[in-house]
């Protein structure tokens, strides 16, 4: 699956991507006419309101990732044609390889801007009582602008996206949210923060910090849930069964 399709599928907003919306509106109108559909019929095929189709074709409303995902699923549309810079599709495709001779180049270019691919892992970090992962292999990738990753100090090849299941970290991390994690923290939780942790065979997402009082000794850690309905758990890393920080959470990606 190419990186741009992954961006559409997982609804991750790519920063700084500027589309020629008037050109896209014209191409959508051409696609509808070629399909022999009225605006009402086109809207029905896409499960949208006719008023939305009229607004898109007139340029009053921007297309979003959900609309494009429906479009490519139902109609035979080439994304390179749809997002090329003129209505004939004769310009250079907006998606192509990055310039490897340029310092700090990305993995791919979209409209001339470098993007890096972040791996999406088919595991779920539990924000509840714990789940056992079926696998920890990357399934596909999502593209982020290289400049955005640099600005936030994130190395693409040492980062990943993981889905959170459960409500114990709510409201900070809601159930079903995706988290962007940094694997450079593997085995290290010297700085307090939110981590993905392997503990007793389960993958958890918890806030880690050293305990106060008598237990403020090397090796003790408190796993805290932001949801106060879940009590904290104090463990000793030397004696706990299978305790290992896997990654530190850097960003939370959740639906609005």
PDB file of N, CA, C and O in Angstrom, residues 95-163:
ATOM      1  N   UNK A  95       3.095  12.819  -6.064  1.00  0.00           N
ATOM      2  CA  UNK A  95       3.717  11.842  -5.191  1.00  0.00           C
ATOM      3  C   UNK A  95       4.894  11.216  -5.921  1.00  0.00           C
ATOM      4  O   UNK A  95       4.740  10.681  -7.019  1.00  0.00           O
ATOM      5  N   UNK A  96       6.077  11.289  -5.339  1.00  0.00           N
ATOM      6  CA  UNK A  96       7.247  10.720  -5.986  1.00  0.00           C
ATOM      7  C   UNK A  96       8.367  10.515  -4.993  1.00  0.00           C
ATOM      8  O   UNK A  96       8.253  10.869  -3.812  1.00  0.00           O
ATOM      9  N   UNK A  97       9.480   9.938  -5.429  1.00  0.00           N
ATOM     10  CA  UNK A  97      10.605   9.692  -4.523  1.00  0.00           C
ATOM     11  C   UNK A  97      11.268  10.991  -4.096  1.00  0.00           C
ATOM     12  O   UNK A  97      11.281  11.973  -4.848  1.00  0.00           O
ATOM     13  N   UNK A  98      11.819  10.988  -2.894  1.00  0.00           N
ATOM     14  CA  UNK A  98      12.535  12.158  -2.407  1.00  0.00           C
ATOM     15  C   UNK A  98      13.914  12.227  -3.061  1.00  0.00           C
ATOM     16  O   UNK A  98      14.414  11.244  -3.607  1.00  0.00           O
ATOM     17  N   UNK A  99      14.510  13.409  -3.010  1.00  0.00           N
ATOM     18  CA  UNK A  99      15.839  13.615  -3.569  1.00  0.00           C
ATOM     19  C   UNK A  99      16.873  13.111  -2.570  1.00  0.00           C
ATOM     20  O   UNK A  99      17.181  13.762  -1.569  1.00  0.00           O
ATOM     21  N   UNK A 100      17.429  11.924  -2.837  1.00  0.00           N
ATOM     22  CA  UNK A 100      18.385  11.323  -1.915  1.00  0.00           C
ATOM     23  C   UNK A 100      19.691  12.061  -1.812  1.00  0.00           C
ATOM     24  O   UNK A 100      20.471  11.839  -0.877  1.00  0.00           O
ATOM     25  N   UNK A 101      19.978  12.966  -2.765  1.00  0.00           N
ATOM     26  CA  UNK A 101      21.218  13.744  -2.720  1.00  0.00           C
ATOM     27  C   UNK A 101      21.097  14.968  -1.817  1.00  0.00           C
ATOM     28  O   UNK A 101      22.099  15.632  -1.547  1.00  0.00           O
ATOM     29  N   UNK A 102      19.892  15.273  -1.389  1.00  0.00           N
ATOM     30  CA  UNK A 102      19.673  16.449  -0.536  1.00  0.00           C
ATOM     31  C   UNK A 102      19.815  16.070   0.928  1.00  0.00           C
ATOM     32  O   UNK A 102      19.257  15.052   1.362  1.00  0.00           O
ATOM     33  N   UNK A 103      20.541  16.847   1.736  1.00  0.00           N
ATOM     34  CA  UNK A 103      20.660  16.537   3.169  1.00  0.00           C
ATOM     35  C   UNK A 103      19.285  16.519   3.845  1.00  0.00           C
ATOM     36  O   UNK A 103      18.414  17.322   3.529  1.00  0.00           O
ATOM     37  N   UNK A 104      19.122  15.579   4.760  1.00  0.00           N
ATOM     38  CA  UNK A 104      17.880  15.446   5.527  1.00  0.00           C
ATOM     39  C   UNK A 104      16.659  15.258   4.632  1.00  0.00           C
ATOM     40  O   UNK A 104      15.574  15.754   4.917  1.00  0.00           O
ATOM     41  N   UNK A 105      16.839  14.530   3.535  1.00  0.00           N
ATOM     42  CA  UNK A 105      15.701  14.271   2.658  1.00  0.00           C
ATOM     43  C   UNK A 105      14.766  13.254   3.298  1.00  0.00           C
ATOM     44  O   UNK A 105      15.170  12.486   4.173  1.00  0.00           O
ATOM     45  N   UNK A 106      13.522  13.237   2.843  1.00  0.00           N
ATOM     46  CA  UNK A 106      12.539  12.309   3.387  1.00  0.00           C
ATOM     47  C   UNK A 106      12.506  11.008   2.616  1.00  0.00           C
ATOM     48  O   UNK A 106      13.409  10.690   1.834  1.00  0.00           O
ATOM     49  N   UNK A 107      11.443  10.240   2.819  1.00  0.00           N
ATOM     50  CA  UNK A 107      11.255   8.981   2.111  1.00  0.00           C
ATOM     51  C   UNK A 107      10.480   9.184   0.810  1.00  0.00           C
ATOM     52  O   UNK A 107      10.600   8.384  -0.116  1.00  0.00           O
ATOM     53  N   UNK A 108       9.665  10.251   0.756  1.00  0.00           N
ATOM     54  CA  UNK A 108       8.815  10.492  -0.394  1.00  0.00           C
ATOM     55  C   UNK A 108       8.546  11.990  -0.470  1.00  0.00           C
ATOM     56  O   UNK A 108       8.649  12.697   0.535  1.00  0.00           O
ATOM     57  N   UNK A 109       8.231  12.476  -1.684  1.00  0.00           N
ATOM     58  CA  UNK A 109       7.856  13.874  -1.852  1.00  0.00           C
ATOM     59  C   UNK A 109       6.403  13.965  -2.287  1.00  0.00           C
ATOM     60  O   UNK A 109       5.962  13.205  -3.154  1.00  0.00           O
ATOM     61  N   UNK A 110       5.661  14.882  -1.679  1.00  0.00           N
ATOM     62  CA  UNK A 110       4.283  15.164  -2.060  1.00  0.00           C
ATOM     63  C   UNK A 110       4.200  16.661  -2.334  1.00  0.00           C
ATOM     64  O   UNK A 110       4.457  17.468  -1.445  1.00  0.00           O
ATOM     65  N   UNK A 111       3.909  17.004  -3.589  1.00  0.00           N
ATOM     66  CA  UNK A 111       3.933  18.403  -4.020  1.00  0.00           C
ATOM     67  C   UNK A 111       5.262  19.068  -3.680  1.00  0.00           C
ATOM     68  O   UNK A 111       5.311  20.215  -3.240  1.00  0.00           O
ATOM     69  N   UNK A 112       6.364  18.328  -3.860  1.00  0.00           N
ATOM     70  CA  UNK A 112       7.682  18.901  -3.676  1.00  0.00           C
ATOM     71  C   UNK A 112       8.146  18.984  -2.241  1.00  0.00           C
ATOM     72  O   UNK A 112       9.263  19.441  -1.980  1.00  0.00           O
ATOM     73  N   UNK A 113       7.325  18.549  -1.274  1.00  0.00           N
ATOM     74  CA  UNK A 113       7.713  18.610   0.130  1.00  0.00           C
ATOM     75  C   UNK A 113       8.064  17.213   0.630  1.00  0.00           C
ATOM     76  O   UNK A 113       7.392  16.236   0.313  1.00  0.00           O
ATOM     77  N   UNK A 114       9.149  17.127   1.407  1.00  0.00           N
ATOM     78  CA  UNK A 114       9.621  15.837   1.894  1.00  0.00           C
ATOM     79  C   UNK A 114       8.761  15.312   3.040  1.00  0.00           C
ATOM     80  O   UNK A 114       8.408  16.058   3.964  1.00  0.00           O
ATOM     81  N   UNK A 115       8.468  14.021   2.953  1.00  0.00           N
ATOM     82  CA  UNK A 115       7.729  13.313   4.009  1.00  0.00           C
ATOM     83  C   UNK A 115       8.516  12.084   4.431  1.00  0.00           C
ATOM     84  O   UNK A 115       9.208  11.462   3.615  1.00  0.00           O
ATOM     85  N   UNK A 116       8.413  11.746   5.703  1.00  0.00           N
ATOM     86  CA  UNK A 116       8.979  10.506   6.216  1.00  0.00           C
ATOM     87  C   UNK A 116       7.857   9.543   6.590  1.00  0.00           C
ATOM     88  O   UNK A 116       6.795   9.959   7.061  1.00  0.00           O
ATOM     89  N   UNK A 117       8.131   8.264   6.396  1.00  0.00           N
ATOM     90  CA  UNK A 117       7.146   7.233   6.715  1.00  0.00           C
ATOM     91  C   UNK A 117       7.318   6.767   8.154  1.00  0.00           C
ATOM     92  O   UNK A 117       8.428   6.456   8.592  1.00  0.00           O
ATOM     93  N   UNK A 118       6.210   6.739   8.893  1.00  0.00           N
ATOM     94  CA  UNK A 118       6.181   6.214  10.261  1.00  0.00           C
ATOM     95  C   UNK A 118       5.450   4.878  10.229  1.00  0.00           C
ATOM     96  O   UNK A 118       4.358   4.766   9.676  1.00  0.00           O
ATOM     97  N   UNK A 119       6.036   3.863  10.823  1.00  0.00           N
ATOM     98  CA  UNK A 119       5.436   2.533  10.820  1.00  0.00           C
ATOM     99  C   UNK A 119       4.215   2.477  11.738  1.00  0.00           C
ATOM    100  O   UNK A 119       4.202   3.063  12.819  1.00  0.00           O
ATOM    101  N   UNK A 120       3.185   1.767  11.270  1.00  0.00           N
ATOM    102  CA  UNK A 120       1.980   1.520  12.068  1.00  0.00           C
ATOM    103  C   UNK A 120       2.032   0.072  12.539  1.00  0.00           C
ATOM    104  O   UNK A 120       2.170  -0.846  11.730  1.00  0.00           O
ATOM    105  N   UNK A 121       1.936  -0.131  13.854  1.00  0.00           N
ATOM    106  CA  UNK A 121       2.085  -1.466  14.426  1.00  0.00           C
ATOM    107  C   UNK A 121       0.728  -2.072  14.761  1.00  0.00           C
ATOM    108  O   UNK A 121      -0.153  -1.405  15.307  1.00  0.00           O
ATOM    109  N   UNK A 122       0.581  -3.346  14.431  1.00  0.00           N
ATOM    110  CA  UNK A 122      -0.671  -4.062  14.668  1.00  0.00           C
ATOM    111  C   UNK A 122      -0.708  -4.616  16.090  1.00  0.00           C
ATOM    112  O   UNK A 122      -0.870  -5.805  16.318  1.00  0.00           O
ATOM    113  N   UNK A 123      -0.494  -3.729  17.059  1.00  0.00           N
ATOM    114  CA  UNK A 123      -0.670  -4.097  18.458  1.00  0.00           C
ATOM    115  C   UNK A 123      -1.547  -3.031  19.092  1.00  0.00           C
ATOM    116  O   UNK A 123      -1.693  -1.928  18.560  1.00  0.00           O
ATOM    117  N   UNK A 124      -2.131  -3.345  20.207  1.00  0.00           N
ATOM    118  CA  UNK A 124      -2.920  -2.374  20.953  1.00  0.00           C
ATOM    119  C   UNK A 124      -2.324  -2.246  22.345  1.00  0.00           C
ATOM    120  O   UNK A 124      -2.082  -3.241  23.020  1.00  0.00           O
ATOM    121  N   UNK A 125      -2.049  -1.006  22.750  1.00  0.00           N
ATOM    122  CA  UNK A 125      -1.575  -0.754  24.100  1.00  0.00           C
ATOM    123  C   UNK A 125      -2.794  -0.550  24.986  1.00  0.00           C
ATOM    124  O   UNK A 125      -3.639   0.295  24.714  1.00  0.00           O
ATOM    125  N   UNK A 126      -2.895  -1.328  26.042  1.00  0.00           N
ATOM    126  CA  UNK A 126      -4.080  -1.283  26.877  1.00  0.00           C
ATOM    127  C   UNK A 126      -4.040  -0.140  27.868  1.00  0.00           C
ATOM    128  O   UNK A 126      -3.073   0.016  28.614  1.00  0.00           O
ATOM    129  N   UNK A 127      -5.088   0.663  27.848  1.00  0.00           N
ATOM    130  CA  UNK A 127      -5.301   1.659  28.889  1.00  0.00           C
ATOM    131  C   UNK A 127      -6.418   1.121  29.784  1.00  0.00           C
ATOM    132  O   UNK A 127      -7.412   1.757  30.051  1.00  0.00           O
ATOM    133  N   UNK A 128      -6.238  -0.093  30.223  1.00  0.00           N
ATOM    134  CA  UNK A 128      -7.214  -0.775  31.075  1.00  0.00           C
ATOM    135  C   UNK A 128      -6.494  -1.783  31.926  1.00  0.00           C
ATOM    136  O   UNK A 128      -5.445  -1.498  32.491  1.00  0.00           O
ATOM    137  N   UNK A 129      -7.005  -2.990  31.992  1.00  0.00           N
ATOM    138  CA  UNK A 129      -6.406  -4.003  32.838  1.00  0.00           C
ATOM    139  C   UNK A 129      -5.356  -4.841  32.130  1.00  0.00           C
ATOM    140  O   UNK A 129      -4.791  -5.763  32.708  1.00  0.00           O
ATOM    141  N   UNK A 130      -5.091  -4.563  30.855  1.00  0.00           N
ATOM    142  CA  UNK A 130      -4.022  -5.253  30.157  1.00  0.00           C
ATOM    143  C   UNK A 130      -4.521  -6.208  29.099  1.00  0.00           C
ATOM    144  O   UNK A 130      -5.506  -6.904  29.290  1.00  0.00           O
ATOM    145  N   UNK A 131      -3.851  -6.232  27.961  1.00  0.00           N
ATOM    146  CA  UNK A 131      -4.157  -7.177  26.906  1.00  0.00           C
ATOM    147  C   UNK A 131      -2.853  -7.796  26.429  1.00  0.00           C
ATOM    148  O   UNK A 131      -1.783  -7.202  26.562  1.00  0.00           O
ATOM    149  N   UNK A 132      -2.934  -8.995  25.885  1.00  0.00           N
ATOM    150  CA  UNK A 132      -1.758  -9.670  25.364  1.00  0.00           C
ATOM    151  C   UNK A 132      -1.711  -9.445  23.862  1.00  0.00           C
ATOM    152  O   UNK A 132      -2.680  -9.753  23.160  1.00  0.00           O
ATOM    153  N   UNK A 133      -0.629  -8.892  23.332  1.00  0.00           N
ATOM    154  CA  UNK A 133      -0.572  -8.606  21.899  1.00  0.00           C
ATOM    155  C   UNK A 133      -0.471  -9.872  21.074  1.00  0.00           C
ATOM    156  O   UNK A 133       0.188 -10.833  21.462  1.00  0.00           O
ATOM    157  N   UNK A 134      -1.110  -9.853  19.908  1.00  0.00           N
ATOM    158  CA  UNK A 134      -1.014 -10.984  18.988  1.00  0.00           C
ATOM    159  C   UNK A 134       0.267 -10.901  18.177  1.00  0.00           C
ATOM    160  O   UNK A 134       0.855 -11.915  17.828  1.00  0.00           O
ATOM    161  N   UNK A 135       0.695  -9.696  17.840  1.00  0.00           N
ATOM    162  CA  UNK A 135       1.914  -9.512  17.049  1.00  0.00           C
ATOM    163  C   UNK A 135       2.421  -8.102  17.260  1.00  0.00           C
ATOM    164  O   UNK A 135       1.691  -7.230  17.707  1.00  0.00           O
ATOM    165  N   UNK A 136       3.695  -7.883  16.947  1.00  0.00           N
ATOM    166  CA  UNK A 136       4.292  -6.564  17.104  1.00  0.00           C
ATOM    167  C   UNK A 136       5.034  -6.158  15.833  1.00  0.00           C
ATOM    168  O   UNK A 136       6.036  -5.484  15.880  1.00  0.00           O
ATOM    169  N   UNK A 137       4.517  -6.554  14.683  1.00  0.00           N
ATOM    170  CA  UNK A 137       5.154  -6.236  13.418  1.00  0.00           C
ATOM    171  C   UNK A 137       4.436  -5.064  12.748  1.00  0.00           C
ATOM    172  O   UNK A 137       3.216  -4.935  12.841  1.00  0.00           O
ATOM    173  N   UNK A 138       5.208  -4.229  12.054  1.00  0.00           N
ATOM    174  CA  UNK A 138       4.619  -3.094  11.355  1.00  0.00           C
ATOM    175  C   UNK A 138       3.793  -3.594  10.174  1.00  0.00           C
ATOM    176  O   UNK A 138       4.220  -4.445   9.415  1.00  0.00           O
ATOM    177  N   UNK A 139       2.566  -3.055  10.053  1.00  0.00           N
ATOM    178  CA  UNK A 139       1.659  -3.494   8.991  1.00  0.00           C
ATOM    179  C   UNK A 139       1.734  -2.574   7.776  1.00  0.00           C
ATOM    180  O   UNK A 139       1.633  -3.024   6.644  1.00  0.00           O
ATOM    181  N   UNK A 140       1.897  -1.281   7.994  1.00  0.00           N
ATOM    182  CA  UNK A 140       1.969  -0.314   6.912  1.00  0.00           C
ATOM    183  C   UNK A 140       2.553   0.970   7.467  1.00  0.00           C
ATOM    184  O   UNK A 140       3.092   0.965   8.576  1.00  0.00           O
ATOM    185  N   UNK A 141       2.459   2.050   6.717  1.00  0.00           N
ATOM    186  CA  UNK A 141       3.112   3.286   7.109  1.00  0.00           C
ATOM    187  C   UNK A 141       2.209   4.486   6.883  1.00  0.00           C
ATOM    188  O   UNK A 141       1.285   4.434   6.076  1.00  0.00           O
ATOM    189  N   UNK A 142       2.510   5.561   7.601  1.00  0.00           N
ATOM    190  CA  UNK A 142       1.800   6.829   7.464  1.00  0.00           C
ATOM    191  C   UNK A 142       2.858   7.915   7.266  1.00  0.00           C
ATOM    192  O   UNK A 142       3.931   7.871   7.878  1.00  0.00           O
ATOM    193  N   UNK A 143       2.573   8.875   6.398  1.00  0.00           N
ATOM    194  CA  UNK A 143       3.548   9.917   6.072  1.00  0.00           C
ATOM    195  C   UNK A 143       3.342  11.177   6.907  1.00  0.00           C
ATOM    196  O   UNK A 143       2.227  11.654   7.053  1.00  0.00           O
ATOM    197  N   UNK A 144       4.435  11.702   7.443  1.00  0.00           N
ATOM    198  CA  UNK A 144       4.460  12.986   8.147  1.00  0.00           C
ATOM    199  C   UNK A 144       5.509  13.865   7.473  1.00  0.00           C
ATOM    200  O   UNK A 144       6.526  13.373   6.987  1.00  0.00           O
ATOM    201  N   UNK A 145       5.288  15.170   7.482  1.00  0.00           N
ATOM    202  CA  UNK A 145       6.287  16.049   6.873  1.00  0.00           C
ATOM    203  C   UNK A 145       7.597  15.945   7.646  1.00  0.00           C
ATOM    204  O   UNK A 145       7.620  15.879   8.878  1.00  0.00           O
ATOM    205  N   UNK A 146       8.674  15.940   6.875  1.00  0.00           N
ATOM    206  CA  UNK A 146      10.008  15.863   7.479  1.00  0.00           C
ATOM    207  C   UNK A 146      10.244  17.039   8.412  1.00  0.00           C
ATOM    208  O   UNK A 146      10.797  16.888   9.513  1.00  0.00           O
ATOM    209  N   UNK A 147       9.841  18.233   8.000  1.00  0.00           N
ATOM    210  CA  UNK A 147      10.061  19.438   8.816  1.00  0.00           C
ATOM    211  C   UNK A 147       9.318  19.346  10.145  1.00  0.00           C
ATOM    212  O   UNK A 147       9.826  19.777  11.182  1.00  0.00           O
ATOM    213  N   UNK A 148       8.093  18.788  10.127  1.00  0.00           N
ATOM    214  CA  UNK A 148       7.312  18.648  11.366  1.00  0.00           C
ATOM    215  C   UNK A 148       7.996  17.680  12.319  1.00  0.00           C
ATOM    216  O   UNK A 148       8.088  17.938  13.526  1.00  0.00           O
ATOM    217  N   UNK A 149       8.514  16.563  11.807  1.00  0.00           N
ATOM    218  CA  UNK A 149       9.205  15.583  12.649  1.00  0.00           C
ATOM    219  C   UNK A 149      10.468  16.181  13.261  1.00  0.00           C
ATOM    220  O   UNK A 149      10.746  15.985  14.453  1.00  0.00           O
ATOM    221  N   UNK A 150      11.235  16.928  12.462  1.00  0.00           N
ATOM    222  CA  UNK A 150      12.446  17.556  12.975  1.00  0.00           C
ATOM    223  C   UNK A 150      12.104  18.562  14.059  1.00  0.00           C
ATOM    224  O   UNK A 150      12.761  18.641  15.108  1.00  0.00           O
ATOM    225  N   UNK A 151      11.046  19.353  13.826  1.00  0.00           N
ATOM    226  CA  UNK A 151      10.649  20.374  14.791  1.00  0.00           C
ATOM    227  C   UNK A 151      10.285  19.768  16.144  1.00  0.00           C
ATOM    228  O   UNK A 151      10.513  20.377  17.201  1.00  0.00           O
ATOM    229  N   UNK A 152       9.740  18.545  16.133  1.00  0.00           N
ATOM    230  CA  UNK A 152       9.338  17.890  17.377  1.00  0.00           C
ATOM    231  C   UNK A 152      10.364  16.874  17.872  1.00  0.00           C
ATOM    232  O   UNK A 152      10.103  16.146  18.839  1.00  0.00           O
ATOM    233  N   UNK A 153      11.522  16.827  17.227  1.00  0.00           N
ATOM    234  CA  UNK A 153      12.587  15.954  17.687  1.00  0.00           C
ATOM    235  C   UNK A 153      12.287  14.477  17.548  1.00  0.00           C
ATOM    236  O   UNK A 153      12.734  13.665  18.366  1.00  0.00           O
ATOM    237  N   UNK A 154      11.553  14.109  16.492  1.00  0.00           N
ATOM    238  CA  UNK A 154      11.145  12.715  16.290  1.00  0.00           C
ATOM    239  C   UNK A 154      11.926  12.127  15.124  1.00  0.00           C
ATOM    240  O   UNK A 154      11.942  12.688  14.029  1.00  0.00           O
ATOM    241  N   UNK A 155      12.595  11.005  15.368  1.00  0.00           N
ATOM    242  CA  UNK A 155      13.299  10.277  14.316  1.00  0.00           C
ATOM    243  C   UNK A 155      12.351   9.245  13.723  1.00  0.00           C
ATOM    244  O   UNK A 155      11.900   8.336  14.425  1.00  0.00           O
ATOM    245  N   UNK A 156      12.044   9.374  12.432  1.00  0.00           N
ATOM    246  CA  UNK A 156      11.019   8.532  11.808  1.00  0.00           C
ATOM    247  C   UNK A 156      11.341   7.052  11.921  1.00  0.00           C
ATOM    248  O   UNK A 156      10.452   6.224  12.150  1.00  0.00           O
ATOM    249  N   UNK A 157      12.622   6.690  11.762  1.00  0.00           N
ATOM    250  CA  UNK A 157      12.970   5.274  11.790  1.00  0.00           C
ATOM    251  C   UNK A 157      12.977   4.688  13.192  1.00  0.00           C
ATOM    252  O   UNK A 157      13.084   3.470  13.360  1.00  0.00           O
ATOM    253  N   UNK A 158      12.837   5.540  14.211  1.00  0.00           N
ATOM    254  CA  UNK A 158      12.791   5.078  15.596  1.00  0.00           C
ATOM    255  C   UNK A 158      11.462   5.432  16.249  1.00  0.00           C
ATOM    256  O   UNK A 158      11.363   5.516  17.475  1.00  0.00           O
ATOM    257  N   UNK A 159      10.434   5.631  15.420  1.00  0.00           N
ATOM    258  CA  UNK A 159       9.113   5.996  15.923  1.00  0.00           C
ATOM    259  C   UNK A 159       8.076   5.032  15.362  1.00  0.00           C
ATOM    260  O   UNK A 159       8.352   4.245  14.455  1.00  0.00           O
ATOM    261  N   UNK A 160       6.866   5.088  15.913  1.00  0.00           N
ATOM    262  CA  UNK A 160       5.794   4.231  15.429  1.00  0.00           C
ATOM    263  C   UNK A 160       4.443   4.725  15.908  1.00  0.00           C
ATOM    264  O   UNK A 160       4.348   5.563  16.814  1.00  0.00           O
ATOM    265  N   UNK A 161       3.395   4.216  15.278  1.00  0.00           N
ATOM    266  CA  UNK A 161       2.026   4.522  15.678  1.00  0.00           C
ATOM    267  C   UNK A 161       1.397   3.270  16.264  1.00  0.00           C
ATOM    268  O   UNK A 161       1.468   2.191  15.679  1.00  0.00           O
ATOM    269  N   UNK A 162       0.775   3.423  17.438  1.00  0.00           N
ATOM    270  CA  UNK A 162       0.154   2.304  18.150  1.00  0.00           C
ATOM    271  C   UNK A 162      -1.231   2.746  18.608  1.00  0.00           C
ATOM    272  O   UNK A 162      -1.411   3.873  19.084  1.00  0.00           O
ATOM    273  N   UNK A 163      -2.218   1.865  18.479  1.00  0.00           N
ATOM    274  CA  UNK A 163      -3.574   2.198  18.923  1.00  0.00           C
ATOM    275  C   UNK A 163      -3.743   1.883  20.410  1.00  0.00           C
ATOM    276  O   UNK A 163      -3.205   0.895  20.919  1.00  0.00           O
TER     277      UNK A 163
END
